[in-house]
Short mmCIF file of C-alpha atoms and ligand atoms in Angstrom, two decimals:
data_model
loop_
_atom_site.label_atom_id
_atom_site.label_comp_id
_atom_site.label_asym_id
_atom_site.label_seq_id
_atom_site.Cartn_x
_atom_site.Cartn_y
_atom_site.Cartn_z
CA UNK A 1 89.51 120.45 -63.98
CA UNK A 2 87.48 118.67 -67.33
CA UNK A 3 85.56 115.22 -67.67
CA UNK A 4 83.59 113.68 -70.03
CA UNK A 5 80.01 112.91 -69.33
CA UNK A 6 80.98 109.08 -69.81
CA UNK A 7 83.22 109.67 -66.84
CA UNK A 8 81.29 111.72 -64.59
CA UNK A 9 78.07 109.02 -65.12
CA UNK A 10 80.56 105.99 -64.08
CA UNK A 11 81.58 108.20 -61.15
CA UNK A 12 78.07 108.43 -59.94
CA UNK A 13 76.88 105.20 -60.19
CA UNK A 14 79.63 103.81 -58.10
CA UNK A 15 79.45 106.71 -55.94
CA UNK A 16 77.50 104.55 -53.22
CA UNK A 17 79.44 101.38 -54.03
CA UNK A 18 83.34 102.46 -53.03
CA UNK A 19 82.52 105.54 -49.92
CA UNK A 20 84.68 107.88 -51.59
CA UNK A 21 85.00 109.44 -47.82
CA UNK A 22 87.33 107.72 -47.30
CA UNK A 23 89.37 108.32 -49.95
CA UNK A 24 89.03 112.60 -48.71
CA UNK A 25 90.80 114.37 -46.83
CA UNK A 26 89.95 118.71 -46.93
CA UNK A 27 92.71 120.49 -47.21
CA UNK A 28 93.26 121.86 -43.54
CA UNK A 29 92.81 117.94 -41.82
CA UNK A 30 96.59 116.70 -39.60
CA UNK A 31 98.85 114.66 -40.96
CA UNK A 32 97.60 112.01 -38.62
CA UNK A 33 94.19 112.18 -40.08
CA UNK A 34 96.13 111.94 -43.59
CA UNK A 35 97.58 108.67 -42.11
CA UNK A 36 94.63 107.33 -40.81
CA UNK A 37 92.54 107.61 -43.44
CA UNK A 38 95.18 106.41 -46.25
CA UNK A 39 96.04 103.21 -44.08
CA UNK A 40 92.58 102.42 -43.03
CA UNK A 41 90.99 102.73 -47.13
CA UNK A 42 93.31 100.31 -48.08
CA UNK A 43 95.17 101.69 -50.16
CA UNK A 44 98.06 103.97 -48.99
CA UNK A 45 96.46 106.86 -50.96
CA UNK A 46 94.25 110.40 -50.28
CA UNK A 47 93.00 112.93 -52.56
CA UNK A 48 92.91 116.03 -50.48
CA UNK A 49 90.08 118.23 -51.27
CA UNK A 50 89.22 122.29 -50.26
CA UNK A 51 85.75 123.02 -48.30
CA UNK A 52 83.97 122.94 -51.47
CA UNK A 53 84.79 119.51 -52.28
CA UNK A 54 87.30 120.85 -55.20
CA UNK A 55 90.54 118.80 -55.89
CA UNK A 56 93.47 120.00 -54.67
CA UNK A 57 95.92 116.79 -55.28
CA UNK A 58 97.08 113.08 -53.80
CA UNK A 59 98.55 112.13 -50.76
CA UNK A 60 100.16 109.90 -51.07
CA UNK A 61 101.38 107.41 -47.37
CA UNK A 62 104.69 107.20 -48.94
CA UNK A 63 105.00 110.94 -49.17
CA UNK A 64 103.88 111.25 -45.40
CA UNK A 65 106.27 109.01 -44.51
CA UNK A 66 109.38 111.21 -46.10
CA UNK A 67 107.86 114.34 -44.24
CA UNK A 68 108.24 112.50 -41.21
CA UNK A 69 110.96 111.20 -41.69
CA UNK A 70 112.57 115.11 -42.87
CA UNK A 71 111.16 116.38 -39.59
CA UNK A 72 107.83 117.75 -40.35
CA UNK A 73 105.25 118.29 -36.86
CA UNK A 74 102.22 115.61 -37.17
CA UNK A 75 100.50 118.10 -35.07
CA UNK A 76 101.55 121.38 -37.85
CA UNK A 77 101.43 119.10 -41.10
CA UNK A 78 98.28 119.99 -43.13
CA UNK A 79 97.01 117.90 -45.40
CA UNK A 80 96.54 120.61 -47.67
CA UNK A 81 100.89 121.36 -47.56
CA UNK A 82 101.58 118.09 -48.68
CA UNK A 83 99.33 117.25 -51.37
CA UNK A 84 100.38 117.10 -55.20
CA UNK A 85 98.74 118.10 -57.43
CA UNK A 86 96.75 115.21 -59.37
CA UNK A 87 97.43 114.00 -63.18
CA UNK A 88 94.99 112.99 -65.07
CA UNK A 89 95.70 109.75 -67.44
CA UNK A 90 98.26 108.32 -63.76
CA UNK A 91 97.97 104.34 -64.40
CA UNK A 92 100.30 103.72 -61.58
CA UNK A 93 97.36 103.66 -58.82
CA UNK A 94 94.83 101.42 -58.64
CA UNK A 95 92.50 104.33 -57.61
CA UNK A 96 92.01 107.33 -59.30
CA UNK A 97 89.41 110.38 -58.23
CA UNK A 98 86.17 111.17 -60.35
CA UNK A 99 85.66 114.79 -60.83
CA UNK A 100 82.16 116.61 -61.43
CA UNK A 101 81.54 119.26 -63.71
CA UNK A 102 83.22 121.92 -61.21
CA UNK A 103 85.32 120.48 -60.12
CA UNK A 104 84.66 118.76 -57.28
CA UNK A 105 85.22 115.08 -56.57
CA UNK A 106 81.84 113.14 -56.11
CA UNK A 107 82.92 108.79 -55.88
CA UNK A 108 86.57 107.36 -56.62
CA UNK A 109 87.10 105.26 -59.66
CA UNK A 110 88.56 101.90 -58.77
CA UNK A 111 90.23 100.61 -61.93
CA UNK A 112 93.85 98.56 -62.92
CA UNK A 113 97.18 99.82 -61.95
CA UNK A 114 100.04 99.62 -63.49
CA UNK A 115 102.13 98.92 -61.22
CA UNK A 116 103.02 94.96 -58.99
CA UNK A 117 99.56 93.46 -58.04
CA UNK A 118 101.16 91.38 -55.58
CA UNK A 119 100.11 87.52 -53.91
CA UNK A 120 99.66 88.97 -50.41
CA UNK A 121 99.80 92.32 -48.76
CA UNK A 122 99.11 92.89 -45.12
CA UNK A 123 96.39 94.92 -44.12
CA UNK A 124 97.17 97.32 -41.53
CA UNK A 125 94.86 100.18 -40.14
CA UNK A 126 94.48 103.00 -37.73
CA UNK A 127 93.89 99.84 -34.70
CA UNK A 128 97.15 98.84 -35.73
CA UNK A 129 99.66 102.14 -35.99
CA UNK A 130 97.72 103.06 -32.65
CA UNK A 131 98.47 100.21 -30.53
CA UNK A 132 101.63 99.84 -32.01
CA UNK A 133 102.05 103.85 -31.02
CA UNK A 134 101.02 103.80 -27.65
CA UNK A 135 103.41 100.59 -27.20
CA UNK A 136 106.65 102.61 -28.40
CA UNK A 137 105.68 105.28 -26.21
CA UNK A 138 105.27 102.94 -23.05
CA UNK A 139 108.85 101.30 -23.81
CA UNK A 140 108.11 98.44 -23.15
CA UNK A 141 109.47 97.63 -26.98
CA UNK A 142 111.17 94.52 -25.49
CA UNK A 143 108.96 90.79 -24.94
CA UNK A 144 107.86 92.37 -21.83
CA UNK A 145 104.71 94.43 -22.00
CA UNK A 146 100.89 93.80 -21.76
CA UNK A 147 100.36 93.15 -25.37
CA UNK A 148 102.36 89.98 -25.30
CA UNK A 149 99.96 88.71 -22.21
CA UNK A 150 96.96 89.80 -24.42
CA UNK A 151 97.58 88.84 -27.90
CA UNK A 152 98.65 85.38 -25.73
CA UNK A 153 95.00 85.28 -24.53
CA UNK A 154 93.19 86.79 -26.82
CA UNK A 155 94.58 84.77 -29.39
CA UNK A 156 94.50 81.45 -27.31
CA UNK A 157 90.74 81.76 -26.48
CA UNK A 158 90.32 82.23 -30.20
CA UNK A 159 92.57 79.04 -31.21
CA UNK A 160 89.75 77.08 -28.35
CA UNK A 161 92.97 76.74 -26.11
CA UNK A 162 93.82 77.67 -22.28
CA UNK A 163 97.69 78.51 -23.25
CA UNK A 164 99.42 80.44 -25.85
CA UNK A 165 103.35 81.51 -25.64
CA UNK A 166 103.72 84.29 -27.86
CA UNK A 167 107.30 83.72 -30.01
CA UNK A 168 109.56 85.36 -32.55
CA UNK A 169 107.76 83.90 -36.39
CA UNK A 170 106.41 80.27 -36.81
CA UNK A 171 109.48 78.48 -37.56
CA UNK A 172 110.93 78.70 -34.22
CA UNK A 173 107.60 77.59 -32.65
CA UNK A 174 107.48 74.87 -34.43
CA UNK A 175 111.20 74.35 -32.46
CA UNK A 176 110.06 75.13 -29.24
CA UNK A 177 106.96 72.57 -29.33
CA UNK A 178 109.02 69.64 -30.46
CA UNK A 179 111.97 71.16 -27.98
CA UNK A 180 109.64 70.91 -24.93
CA UNK A 181 107.76 67.98 -25.66
CA UNK A 182 111.40 66.49 -25.44
CA UNK A 183 112.22 65.36 -29.26
CA UNK A 184 115.22 65.31 -30.28
CA UNK A 185 117.89 62.53 -31.80
CA UNK A 186 116.72 59.09 -32.73
CA UNK A 187 113.42 60.46 -33.16
CA UNK A 188 110.82 60.87 -35.99
CA UNK A 189 108.81 63.41 -36.74
CA UNK A 190 105.69 61.99 -39.10
CA UNK A 191 105.50 65.64 -42.18
CA UNK A 192 103.71 66.83 -45.00
CA UNK A 193 105.44 66.25 -48.33
CA UNK A 194 103.95 69.21 -49.39
CA UNK A 195 104.16 72.43 -46.87
CA UNK A 196 105.93 74.85 -46.80
CA UNK A 197 110.01 73.46 -45.49
CA UNK A 198 110.16 75.50 -42.08
CA UNK A 199 108.25 72.16 -41.24
CA UNK A 200 110.83 70.32 -41.92
CA UNK A 201 112.98 72.38 -40.86
CA UNK A 202 112.45 72.71 -37.30
CA UNK A 203 112.25 68.30 -36.83
CA UNK A 204 115.92 68.82 -38.27
CA UNK A 205 116.96 71.24 -36.04
CA UNK A 206 115.85 69.48 -33.08
CA UNK A 207 118.25 66.88 -34.53
CA UNK A 208 115.52 64.95 -35.31
CA UNK A 209 113.94 63.01 -38.38
CA UNK A 210 111.19 64.49 -40.82
CA UNK A 211 109.58 61.52 -41.91
CA UNK A 212 107.38 62.34 -44.51
CA UNK A 213 104.52 61.33 -46.03
CA UNK A 214 102.96 61.59 -49.81
CA UNK A 215 99.77 63.81 -49.31
CA UNK A 216 95.80 63.22 -49.91
CA UNK A 217 95.35 64.94 -53.27
CA UNK A 218 92.00 66.37 -52.13
CA UNK A 219 92.33 67.88 -48.83
CA UNK A 220 96.09 67.84 -50.03
CA UNK A 221 96.71 67.67 -46.60
CA UNK A 222 98.22 64.54 -44.55
CA UNK A 223 95.76 60.94 -44.42
CA UNK A 224 95.60 58.40 -41.68
CA UNK A 225 96.49 55.77 -43.81
CA UNK A 226 99.17 57.41 -44.96
CA UNK A 227 100.40 58.36 -41.63
CA UNK A 228 100.07 54.72 -40.60
CA UNK A 229 102.46 53.16 -42.76
CA UNK A 230 105.28 54.99 -41.40
CA UNK A 231 104.77 54.79 -38.09
CA UNK A 232 107.71 53.44 -36.42
CA UNK A 233 109.04 52.64 -33.22
CA UNK A 234 110.59 55.00 -33.60
CA UNK A 235 108.52 57.50 -33.72
CA UNK A 236 107.29 60.66 -31.53
CA UNK A 237 105.03 62.44 -33.39
CA UNK A 238 102.82 63.85 -36.29
CA UNK A 239 103.14 66.61 -37.88
CA UNK A 240 99.87 67.71 -39.58
CA UNK A 241 99.74 70.54 -42.04
CA UNK A 242 96.87 72.80 -42.81
CA UNK A 243 98.36 73.39 -46.48
CA UNK A 244 96.57 77.19 -47.92
CA UNK A 245 93.41 76.41 -45.43
CA UNK A 246 92.76 72.93 -45.79
CA UNK A 247 92.47 71.67 -42.94
CA UNK A 248 93.83 67.77 -41.86
CA UNK A 249 91.32 65.24 -40.47
CA UNK A 250 91.78 66.25 -36.54
CA UNK A 251 90.39 63.90 -35.57
CA UNK A 252 91.21 60.82 -36.30
CA UNK A 253 94.45 61.70 -36.40
CA UNK A 254 94.25 62.49 -32.88
CA UNK A 255 92.51 59.15 -31.97
CA UNK A 256 95.45 57.15 -34.30
CA UNK A 257 98.11 59.38 -32.19
CA UNK A 258 96.09 58.64 -28.79
CA UNK A 259 96.83 54.57 -29.75
CA UNK A 260 100.42 54.57 -30.71
CA UNK A 261 101.67 57.06 -27.10
CA UNK A 262 102.64 60.14 -30.13
CA UNK A 263 102.52 63.27 -30.55
CA UNK A 264 100.44 65.49 -32.09
CA UNK A 265 101.51 69.36 -32.89
CA UNK A 266 99.38 70.57 -35.63
CA UNK A 267 101.29 73.33 -38.02
CA UNK A 268 98.42 76.03 -38.24
CA UNK A 269 100.24 78.84 -40.22
CA UNK A 270 98.46 79.04 -43.07
CA UNK A 271 95.00 78.62 -41.23
CA UNK A 272 93.77 80.69 -38.34
CA UNK A 273 90.18 80.32 -38.82
CA UNK A 274 89.16 76.96 -40.38
CA UNK A 275 87.19 74.00 -38.57
CA UNK A 276 87.15 70.42 -37.94
CA UNK A 277 84.60 68.74 -36.62
CA UNK A 278 83.13 72.01 -36.23
CA UNK A 279 86.59 72.87 -33.86
CA UNK A 280 89.02 75.24 -34.91
CA UNK A 281 92.67 73.93 -36.43
CA UNK A 282 94.77 74.61 -33.75
CA UNK A 283 92.54 72.98 -30.70
CA UNK A 284 93.57 69.71 -31.46
CA UNK A 285 96.49 69.09 -30.35
CA UNK A 286 99.26 68.81 -27.78
CA UNK A 287 100.51 71.91 -29.22
CA UNK A 288 99.43 73.02 -32.41
CA UNK A 289 101.47 76.12 -33.81
CA UNK A 290 100.22 79.65 -36.13
CA UNK A 291 102.73 81.48 -38.19
CA UNK A 292 102.19 85.86 -38.00
CA UNK A 293 104.50 86.24 -41.17
CA UNK A 294 102.77 89.52 -43.09
CA UNK A 295 101.38 87.62 -45.60
CA UNK A 296 99.63 85.32 -42.77
CA UNK A 297 95.66 85.35 -42.19
CA UNK A 298 97.08 87.73 -39.47
CA UNK A 299 99.31 89.25 -39.01
CA UNK A 300 102.58 90.91 -36.21
CA UNK A 301 104.82 91.28 -39.44
CA UNK A 302 107.14 88.43 -38.33
CA UNK A 303 106.17 86.20 -35.36
CA UNK A 304 104.34 83.32 -33.95
CA UNK A 305 102.37 81.02 -31.30
CA UNK A 306 102.02 78.13 -30.01
CA UNK A 307 98.73 77.44 -28.45
CA UNK A 308 98.49 74.32 -26.00
CA UNK A 309 96.13 73.28 -23.22
CA UNK A 310 98.73 71.80 -20.94
CA UNK A 311 99.79 73.99 -18.26
CA UNK A 312 103.06 72.62 -17.31
CA UNK A 313 103.43 72.10 -21.77
CA UNK A 314 102.66 76.35 -21.75
CA UNK A 315 105.15 76.60 -18.70
CA UNK A 316 107.87 75.01 -20.17
CA UNK A 317 107.72 76.11 -23.50
CA UNK A 318 107.98 79.53 -21.72
CA UNK A 319 111.02 78.96 -19.29
CA UNK A 320 113.01 77.29 -23.15
CA UNK A 321 111.69 80.56 -25.14
CA UNK A 322 113.68 83.21 -23.04
CA UNK A 323 117.09 81.23 -22.72
CA UNK A 324 116.27 78.13 -19.94
CA UNK A 325 116.12 80.35 -16.91
CA UNK A 326 113.36 79.60 -14.14
CA UNK A 327 110.63 82.10 -14.51
CA UNK A 328 110.83 83.37 -10.92
CA UNK A 329 114.62 82.42 -10.38
CA UNK A 330 116.44 85.34 -13.10
CA UNK A 331 119.42 84.03 -14.13
CA UNK A 332 118.91 80.83 -13.52
CA UNK A 333 119.01 78.00 -15.94
CA UNK A 334 117.01 74.66 -16.27
CA UNK A 335 118.84 74.39 -19.24
CA UNK A 336 120.28 75.64 -22.17
CA UNK A 337 117.32 77.40 -23.69
CA UNK A 338 116.79 79.60 -27.24
CA UNK A 339 116.20 83.40 -27.15
CA UNK A 340 112.43 82.58 -29.26
CA UNK A 341 110.68 85.81 -27.86
CA UNK A 342 108.45 88.50 -29.12
CA UNK A 343 108.16 91.51 -28.37
CA UNK A 344 105.76 93.94 -27.80
CA UNK A 345 106.24 96.45 -30.61
CA UNK A 346 105.03 93.21 -32.76
CA UNK A 347 101.64 91.98 -30.62
CA UNK A 348 100.58 95.21 -30.20
CA UNK A 349 99.71 94.47 -33.75
CA UNK A 350 98.76 91.24 -33.31
CA UNK A 351 96.12 92.55 -31.09
CA UNK A 352 94.31 94.83 -32.86
CA UNK A 353 94.75 91.81 -36.24
CA UNK A 354 93.67 89.52 -34.01
CA UNK A 355 89.45 91.98 -33.53
CA UNK A 356 89.69 92.28 -37.40
CA UNK A 357 90.20 88.31 -37.65
CA UNK A 358 87.22 87.58 -39.01
CA UNK A 359 86.86 90.85 -41.71
CA UNK A 360 90.14 89.53 -43.27
CA UNK A 361 88.53 85.53 -42.68
CA UNK A 362 85.60 87.22 -45.25
CA UNK A 363 87.60 89.70 -47.91
CA UNK A 364 89.70 85.98 -48.63
CA UNK A 365 86.26 84.21 -48.91
CA UNK A 366 84.56 86.84 -50.76
CA UNK A 367 88.21 87.12 -52.66
CA UNK A 368 88.14 83.40 -53.92
CA UNK A 369 84.44 83.52 -54.39
CA UNK A 370 85.10 86.03 -57.35
CA UNK A 371 88.20 83.87 -58.95
CA UNK A 372 85.84 80.77 -59.66
CA UNK A 373 83.53 82.80 -60.30
CA UNK A 374 85.13 83.92 -63.26
CA UNK A 375 87.27 81.42 -64.16
CA UNK A 376 85.99 77.71 -63.42
CA UNK A 377 84.53 77.77 -66.72
CA UNK A 378 87.83 78.20 -68.78
CA UNK A 379 88.96 74.44 -69.45
CA UNK A 380 92.07 73.28 -68.02
CA UNK A 381 91.47 75.59 -64.69
CA UNK A 382 90.81 73.07 -61.77
CA UNK A 383 90.06 74.35 -58.26
CA UNK A 384 89.52 72.72 -54.85
CA UNK A 385 87.56 70.26 -55.02
CA UNK A 386 84.68 71.37 -51.94
CA UNK A 387 85.39 68.72 -49.03
CA UNK A 388 82.98 67.29 -47.21
CA UNK A 389 80.60 69.37 -44.57
CA UNK A 390 83.02 68.04 -41.13
CA UNK A 391 86.37 70.21 -42.89
CA UNK A 392 85.53 74.38 -42.70
CA UNK A 393 88.94 75.24 -45.00
CA UNK A 394 89.54 79.31 -45.06
CA UNK A 395 91.33 81.21 -47.60
CA UNK A 396 94.56 82.05 -47.05
CA UNK A 397 96.01 82.14 -50.65
CA UNK A 398 93.17 81.11 -53.64
CA UNK A 399 94.64 78.32 -55.18
CA UNK A 400 94.02 76.23 -57.94
CA UNK A 401 96.05 73.56 -60.78
CA UNK A 402 96.69 73.96 -63.75
CA UNK A 403 98.75 71.72 -66.42
CA UNK A 404 102.21 72.12 -65.29
CA UNK A 405 103.13 72.67 -68.91
CA UNK A 406 100.70 76.26 -68.71
CA UNK A 407 102.02 77.16 -65.29
CA UNK A 408 105.10 79.48 -66.51
CA UNK A 409 102.91 80.46 -69.65
CA UNK A 410 100.36 82.55 -67.05
CA UNK A 411 103.17 83.01 -64.77
CA UNK A 412 104.42 85.68 -67.79
CA UNK A 413 102.11 86.86 -68.87
CA UNK A 414 100.59 88.20 -65.08
CA UNK A 415 103.28 89.19 -64.55
CA UNK A 416 103.45 91.41 -67.69
CA UNK A 417 100.14 92.78 -67.20
CA UNK A 418 101.41 93.20 -63.84
CA UNK A 419 99.64 90.68 -61.44
CA UNK A 420 102.10 88.64 -59.33
CA UNK A 421 101.09 84.77 -59.54
CA UNK A 422 103.25 81.96 -57.59
CA UNK A 423 103.24 78.53 -58.23
CA UNK A 424 103.23 76.31 -54.95
CA UNK A 425 106.31 75.58 -52.76
CA UNK A 426 108.26 72.21 -54.02
CA UNK A 427 107.48 69.35 -52.86
CA UNK A 428 109.88 68.26 -50.08
CA UNK A 429 111.46 65.14 -51.40
CA UNK A 430 111.46 66.59 -54.67
CA UNK A 431 114.95 69.04 -52.70
CA UNK A 432 119.08 68.64 -51.80
CA UNK A 433 117.96 69.45 -49.20
CA UNK A 434 116.06 66.98 -47.74
CA UNK A 435 117.12 64.28 -50.26
CA UNK A 436 118.28 61.39 -47.94
CA UNK A 437 114.17 61.83 -45.95
CA UNK A 438 112.21 61.74 -49.26
CA UNK A 439 110.54 58.93 -50.76
CA UNK A 440 108.01 59.17 -53.69
CA UNK A 441 105.04 61.27 -52.92
CA UNK A 442 103.46 61.14 -56.52
CA UNK A 443 100.01 63.08 -55.30
CA UNK A 444 103.00 65.93 -53.59
CA UNK A 445 104.89 65.59 -56.74
CA UNK A 446 101.66 66.41 -59.16
CA UNK A 447 99.84 69.37 -56.62
CA UNK A 448 102.99 71.01 -56.82
CA UNK A 449 103.95 71.15 -60.42
CA UNK A 450 100.12 71.92 -60.69
CA UNK A 451 99.57 74.73 -58.17
CA UNK A 452 99.18 78.31 -58.66
CA UNK A 453 98.39 81.34 -56.14
CA UNK A 454 96.06 84.59 -56.90
CA UNK A 455 97.25 87.80 -55.32
CA UNK A 456 94.89 87.62 -53.05
CA UNK A 457 93.86 90.70 -50.51
CA UNK A 458 91.72 93.61 -50.02
CA UNK A 459 92.58 95.00 -53.61
CA UNK A 460 91.66 92.40 -55.45
CA UNK A 461 88.07 93.40 -56.48
CA UNK A 462 86.00 92.92 -59.55
CA UNK A 463 88.62 94.65 -61.98
CA UNK A 464 91.54 92.45 -61.45
CA UNK A 465 89.80 89.46 -61.83
CA UNK A 466 88.09 90.25 -64.68
CA UNK A 467 92.06 91.40 -66.27
CA UNK A 468 92.97 87.86 -64.56
CA UNK A 469 90.58 86.58 -66.90
CA UNK A 470 91.27 87.62 -69.47
CA UNK A 471 95.08 87.25 -69.69
CA UNK A 472 94.73 83.71 -68.85
CA UNK A 473 91.41 82.89 -70.96
CA UNK A 474 94.12 84.56 -73.83
CA UNK A 475 96.63 82.26 -72.29
CA UNK A 476 95.23 79.17 -72.32
CA UNK A 477 93.78 79.57 -75.49
CA UNK A 478 96.84 79.41 -77.42
CA UNK A 479 96.71 75.46 -79.72
CA UNK A 480 99.65 74.27 -76.96
CA UNK A 481 97.96 75.08 -73.86
CA UNK A 482 95.02 73.63 -74.92
CA UNK A 483 96.61 70.28 -75.91
CA UNK A 484 98.26 69.96 -72.77
CA UNK A 485 95.16 71.13 -70.27
CA UNK A 486 93.18 68.89 -72.44
CA UNK A 487 95.49 66.08 -71.40
CA UNK A 488 95.81 67.85 -67.86
CA UNK A 489 91.84 66.92 -67.62
CA UNK A 490 92.08 63.97 -68.70
CA UNK A 491 94.73 62.40 -66.39
CA UNK A 492 92.82 64.51 -63.04
CA UNK A 493 89.49 61.95 -65.20
CA UNK A 494 87.83 65.05 -66.36
C1 LIG B 1 103.19 75.70 -43.19
C2 LIG B 1 103.61 76.39 -42.46
N1 LIG B 1 105.02 76.34 -41.37
C3 LIG B 1 105.56 76.89 -41.19
C4 LIG B 1 106.11 78.25 -41.42
C5 LIG B 1 107.15 79.68 -41.01
O1 LIG B 1 106.49 80.46 -40.57
P1 LIG B 1 107.05 81.99 -40.30
O2 LIG B 1 107.30 81.81 -42.27
O3 LIG B 1 106.54 82.60 -39.04
O4 LIG B 1 108.95 81.42 -39.81
C6 LIG B 1 104.91 79.13 -42.72
C7 LIG B 1 105.50 79.85 -43.12
O5 LIG B 1 105.85 80.34 -44.43
C8 LIG B 1 104.16 78.04 -43.27
O6 LIG B 1 103.17 77.93 -44.60
#
């Protein structure tokens, strides 16, 4: 296969950096080897070579899945049998082999692919697959099993709490916590106006009233002052949400809650690993809730967890999670509970993800730093302000603010370049479902109108960031965009 001298040089230059071994299988490697390698390299694809290192073809996970479904045997099928010829010049893949003049693969080039780059992608490696297979083969596929106990114990310890109660998702974990705290009709729970709808929905589903408060324009979370203004005789709990990995001021919120005799239920769905005053978020409150949806920092597919330091509260949550049944007395229901259980299959994935959590946090930090480096000088793109050293945020999605008029232009231009750029969630007060609870929340509305999320995954490298920077530069230099960005910056005192 012919390659230009330039491509060969480029390949040699990249060889070390890209570690092409992760992308290569030998023709006589079994299907399992190819599956694990395609998962571990994060691209869902391997290149198959002969013993002399010469390229035989490509083998994507999609083809391996079909082969398995069609009945091919894991141990009787080799990568060589399944490989498809590599067509030079394909543009739909984010990686391509660099081939030397003897036809040997000497490096892998990462490049911009013509298929859509989603805003989030789960990172599932061989560890998750092996755990999942183990759980499956154990036949403990429902909500009893060793992985549940292990995940609850390891995750709660990581957060600095003593008890974990795994649930089916991060919405029902909020619901479960509220129910276990005895919050219901006639009660009020203070919830930020800028959050994913699940935070308020859980309050509504226990029959209580969400009291929506504006967020702080710097932290993007609720402030103590905003909370103090809405406390009423009906208030039972405060639900701070650590939006986009930015920690709410938990020490102050917990002090206020203690003075006022209120519960604190932290919604940590978007901030695994963030800290405030040196302590992990999730460790401050009576109960904290996490989500493990596929776009979260660690995932179990669907899944959630309540963590607490209170042994009685943990027992009560476990009972309510399981139809209100007393654990030691089968089919004896103390209360009409729920089925909010997580399966052992989900927990098996969670255990593997938890071991990789620091790796994910590092990757997200690197991606965020690349966006900032590439776009920060572009007038009209404002990255979140640094917070005081008491806040140790994490990156869930990398975010920036742009003028509301420019945002749709950027989203459209990125979509045309096959890049998924997302707007922030809407301010709750502005939507029909929450109109009866709505109040004026200018900071929340402004963030909702201006916020964008960038793709934040392992696939985002300097090529992707460079491409996004090009698209942004083109859009931001359009006359209409320039005028609106100038006004946006003036309004923001820049
Ligand atoms: C702040 C917040 N709370 C709760 C949830 C609900 O989690 P789940 O999707 O696991 O139900 C989410 C999920 O996106 C979230 O972002």
